[in-house]
mmCIF file of C-alpha atoms in Angstrom:
data_model
loop_
_atom_site.group_PDB
_atom_site.id
_atom_site.type_symbol
_atom_site.label_atom_id
_atom_site.label_comp_id
_atom_site.label_asym_id
_atom_site.label_seq_id
_atom_site.Cartn_x
_atom_site.Cartn_y
_atom_site.Cartn_z
ATOM 1 C CA UNK A 28 -21.709 -28.532 -30.830
ATOM 2 C CA UNK A 29 -18.955 -25.984 -30.956
ATOM 3 C CA UNK A 30 -18.843 -23.294 -28.293
ATOM 4 C CA UNK A 31 -18.174 -19.788 -29.496
ATOM 5 C CA UNK A 32 -14.985 -18.360 -28.138
ATOM 6 C CA UNK A 33 -14.011 -14.795 -27.829
ATOM 7 C CA UNK A 34 -10.505 -13.526 -27.948
ATOM 8 C CA UNK A 35 -9.229 -12.402 -24.548
ATOM 9 C CA UNK A 36 -8.787 -8.702 -24.048
ATOM 10 C CA UNK A 37 -5.317 -7.476 -24.836
ATOM 11 C CA UNK A 38 -3.307 -7.123 -21.652
ATOM 12 C CA UNK A 39 -0.448 -4.657 -21.809
ATOM 13 C CA UNK A 40 2.896 -5.729 -20.482
ATOM 14 C CA UNK A 41 3.805 -4.433 -17.028
ATOM 15 C CA UNK A 42 5.829 -1.251 -17.069
ATOM 16 C CA UNK A 43 8.692 -0.679 -14.637
ATOM 17 C CA UNK A 44 8.432 2.668 -12.860
ATOM 18 C CA UNK A 45 12.016 3.451 -11.844
ATOM 19 C CA UNK A 46 11.483 6.460 -9.576
ATOM 20 C CA UNK A 47 9.212 7.208 -6.669
ATOM 21 C CA UNK A 48 7.998 10.379 -8.363
ATOM 22 C CA UNK A 49 6.887 8.508 -11.492
ATOM 23 C CA UNK A 50 5.328 5.670 -9.510
ATOM 24 C CA UNK A 51 3.391 8.020 -7.233
ATOM 25 C CA UNK A 52 2.047 10.095 -10.132
ATOM 26 C CA UNK A 53 0.871 6.966 -11.967
ATOM 27 C CA UNK A 54 -0.659 5.556 -8.806
ATOM 28 C CA UNK A 55 -2.502 8.811 -8.084
ATOM 29 C CA UNK A 56 -3.783 8.884 -11.668
ATOM 30 C CA UNK A 57 -5.037 5.295 -11.298
ATOM 31 C CA UNK A 58 -6.835 6.264 -8.074
ATOM 32 C CA UNK A 59 -8.444 9.210 -9.868
ATOM 33 C CA UNK A 60 -9.674 6.913 -12.680
ATOM 34 C CA UNK A 61 -11.007 4.165 -10.417
ATOM 35 C CA UNK A 62 -14.722 3.457 -10.776
ATOM 36 C CA UNK A 63 -15.450 0.443 -8.590
ATOM 37 C CA UNK A 64 -12.746 -0.347 -6.057
ATOM 38 C CA UNK A 65 -9.248 0.495 -4.875
ATOM 39 C CA UNK A 66 -7.148 -1.788 -2.706
ATOM 40 C CA UNK A 67 -3.793 -0.549 -1.475
ATOM 41 C CA UNK A 68 -1.308 -2.058 0.945
ATOM 42 C CA UNK A 69 1.595 -0.171 2.454
ATOM 43 C CA UNK A 70 4.312 -1.116 4.876
ATOM 44 C CA UNK A 71 5.458 2.473 5.425
ATOM 45 C CA UNK A 72 3.040 5.406 5.315
ATOM 46 C CA UNK A 73 3.861 8.907 6.495
ATOM 47 C CA UNK A 74 1.849 12.085 7.039
ATOM 48 C CA UNK A 75 3.996 14.072 4.622
ATOM 49 C CA UNK A 76 3.224 15.739 1.304
ATOM 50 C CA UNK A 77 3.027 12.444 -0.580
ATOM 51 C CA UNK A 78 0.975 10.717 2.104
ATOM 52 C CA UNK A 79 -1.424 13.656 2.289
ATOM 53 C CA UNK A 80 -1.897 13.617 -1.507
ATOM 54 C CA UNK A 81 -2.768 9.922 -1.424
ATOM 55 C CA UNK A 82 -5.133 10.421 1.508
ATOM 56 C CA UNK A 83 -6.931 13.230 -0.366
ATOM 57 C CA UNK A 84 -7.137 11.170 -3.582
ATOM 58 C CA UNK A 85 -8.455 8.103 -1.736
ATOM 59 C CA UNK A 86 -11.000 10.224 0.140
ATOM 60 C CA UNK A 87 -12.185 11.810 -3.125
ATOM 61 C CA UNK A 88 -12.556 8.338 -4.654
ATOM 62 C CA UNK A 89 -14.602 7.125 -1.679
ATOM 63 C CA UNK A 90 -16.844 10.201 -1.938
ATOM 64 C CA UNK A 91 -17.619 9.391 -5.570
ATOM 65 C CA UNK A 92 -18.718 5.888 -4.597
ATOM 66 C CA UNK A 93 -15.532 3.876 -5.127
ATOM 67 C CA UNK A 94 -14.898 1.194 -2.507
ATOM 68 C CA UNK A 95 -11.544 2.130 -0.958
ATOM 69 C CA UNK A 96 -9.682 -0.443 1.133
ATOM 70 C CA UNK A 97 -6.313 0.430 2.623
ATOM 71 C CA UNK A 98 -4.130 -1.995 4.559
ATOM 72 C CA UNK A 99 -1.258 -0.563 6.621
ATOM 73 C CA UNK A 100 1.431 -2.158 8.751
ATOM 74 C CA UNK A 101 1.123 -0.904 12.339
ATOM 75 C CA UNK A 102 4.868 -0.403 12.722
ATOM 76 C CA UNK A 103 5.296 1.325 9.354
ATOM 77 C CA UNK A 104 2.486 3.812 10.001
ATOM 78 C CA UNK A 105 3.016 4.283 13.737
ATOM 79 C CA UNK A 106 3.874 7.975 13.278
ATOM 80 C CA UNK A 107 0.453 8.881 11.853
ATOM 81 C CA UNK A 108 -1.845 11.041 13.985
ATOM 82 C CA UNK A 109 -4.723 9.067 15.527
ATOM 83 C CA UNK A 110 -7.323 10.904 13.422
ATOM 84 C CA UNK A 111 -5.348 10.818 10.149
ATOM 85 C CA UNK A 112 -7.886 8.612 8.334
ATOM 86 C CA UNK A 113 -11.033 10.210 9.811
ATOM 87 C CA UNK A 114 -12.125 11.943 6.569
ATOM 88 C CA UNK A 115 -11.554 8.779 4.535
ATOM 89 C CA UNK A 116 -13.639 6.786 7.013
ATOM 90 C CA UNK A 117 -16.447 9.359 6.956
ATOM 91 C CA UNK A 118 -16.434 9.098 3.146
ATOM 92 C CA UNK A 119 -16.841 5.313 3.412
ATOM 93 C CA UNK A 120 -13.196 4.277 3.050
ATOM 94 C CA UNK A 121 -11.854 1.309 4.990
ATOM 95 C CA UNK A 122 -8.355 1.852 6.391
ATOM 96 C CA UNK A 123 -7.123 -1.132 8.406
ATOM 97 C CA UNK A 124 -3.942 -1.811 10.349
ATOM 98 C CA UNK A 125 -2.304 -5.223 10.477
ATOM 99 C CA UNK A 126 0.520 -6.562 12.607
ATOM 100 C CA UNK A 127 -0.479 -4.554 15.700
ATOM 101 C CA UNK A 128 2.302 -3.323 17.933
ATOM 102 C CA UNK A 129 2.752 -5.422 21.064
ATOM 103 C CA UNK A 130 5.620 -6.049 23.442
ATOM 104 C CA UNK A 131 5.827 -9.601 22.125
ATOM 105 C CA UNK A 132 6.201 -8.291 18.579
ATOM 106 C CA UNK A 133 9.095 -6.055 19.638
ATOM 107 C CA UNK A 134 10.777 -9.018 21.321
ATOM 108 C CA UNK A 135 10.302 -11.075 18.145
ATOM 109 C CA UNK A 136 11.674 -8.279 15.940
ATOM 110 C CA UNK A 137 14.682 -7.910 18.240
ATOM 111 C CA UNK A 138 15.238 -11.672 18.054
ATOM 112 C CA UNK A 139 15.267 -11.540 14.258
ATOM 113 C CA UNK A 140 17.671 -8.609 14.268
ATOM 114 C CA UNK A 141 19.951 -10.286 16.794
ATOM 115 C CA UNK A 142 20.011 -13.647 15.038
ATOM 116 C CA UNK A 143 20.713 -11.992 11.700
ATOM 117 C CA UNK A 144 23.509 -9.893 13.224
ATOM 118 C CA UNK A 145 25.104 -12.970 14.783
ATOM 119 C CA UNK A 146 24.669 -14.987 11.596
ATOM 120 C CA UNK A 147 22.553 -17.641 13.306
ATOM 121 C CA UNK A 148 19.173 -17.087 11.732
ATOM 122 C CA UNK A 149 17.272 -15.139 9.179
ATOM 123 C CA UNK A 150 16.562 -11.466 8.866
ATOM 124 C CA UNK A 151 13.176 -10.018 9.710
ATOM 125 C CA UNK A 152 10.859 -11.677 7.172
ATOM 126 C CA UNK A 153 8.699 -8.577 6.651
ATOM 127 C CA UNK A 154 8.470 -7.523 3.016
ATOM 128 C CA UNK A 155 9.291 -3.881 2.309
ATOM 129 C CA UNK A 156 7.947 -3.680 -1.243
ATOM 130 C CA UNK A 157 4.650 -2.064 -2.087
ATOM 131 C CA UNK A 158 2.109 -3.899 -4.218
ATOM 132 C CA UNK A 159 -0.440 -1.774 -5.992
ATOM 133 C CA UNK A 160 -3.150 -4.017 -7.418
ATOM 134 C CA UNK A 161 -5.039 -2.140 -10.120
ATOM 135 C CA UNK A 162 -7.571 -3.456 -12.590
ATOM 136 C CA UNK A 163 -6.368 -4.802 -15.896
ATOM 137 C CA UNK A 164 -5.584 -3.369 -18.401
ATOM 138 C CA UNK A 165 -3.416 -1.228 -16.115
ATOM 139 C CA UNK A 166 -0.698 -2.784 -13.981
ATOM 140 C CA UNK A 167 1.834 -0.712 -12.071
ATOM 141 C CA UNK A 168 5.080 -2.026 -10.669
ATOM 142 C CA UNK A 169 6.696 0.627 -8.475
ATOM 143 C CA UNK A 170 10.357 0.292 -7.686
ATOM 144 C CA UNK A 171 10.945 -1.317 -4.265
ATOM 145 C CA UNK A 172 11.287 1.257 -1.503
ATOM 146 C CA UNK A 173 10.380 4.117 -3.828
ATOM 147 C CA UNK A 174 10.986 7.285 -1.871
ATOM 148 C CA UNK A 175 9.032 10.490 -1.873
ATOM 149 C CA UNK A 176 9.896 12.772 -4.752
ATOM 150 C CA UNK A 177 12.127 15.751 -4.145
#
């Protein structure tokens, strides 16, 4: 007995977003269109104009019932005010911090920097790119280390 098959949905090719401004606008538009869930991971996050726009967009998404999960590196977001994510949390969003700052971590980071400087080891293995998983059919590939526009 033959099983019916259906053709897979057409998946568009990834599109390179060469500037931070273009990447951020596309990412914000994807957040605005989200219906079920948003998962973002950032190494560096700042309380500047761009960071505030993302926080507002993520909070609005959570308020309309979208599950919002945000994963931030403790070192890369260490400059954020303690209550920066309060509104997002009240709306049901889930900001989380990984790689908590400890004295041991600073010693390890200094070891990596020292061994790399002396040529006897490897550089700090932390990735500095940002992955933005979005549902197919939309896939965004921001340029590594995309800076804030302007």
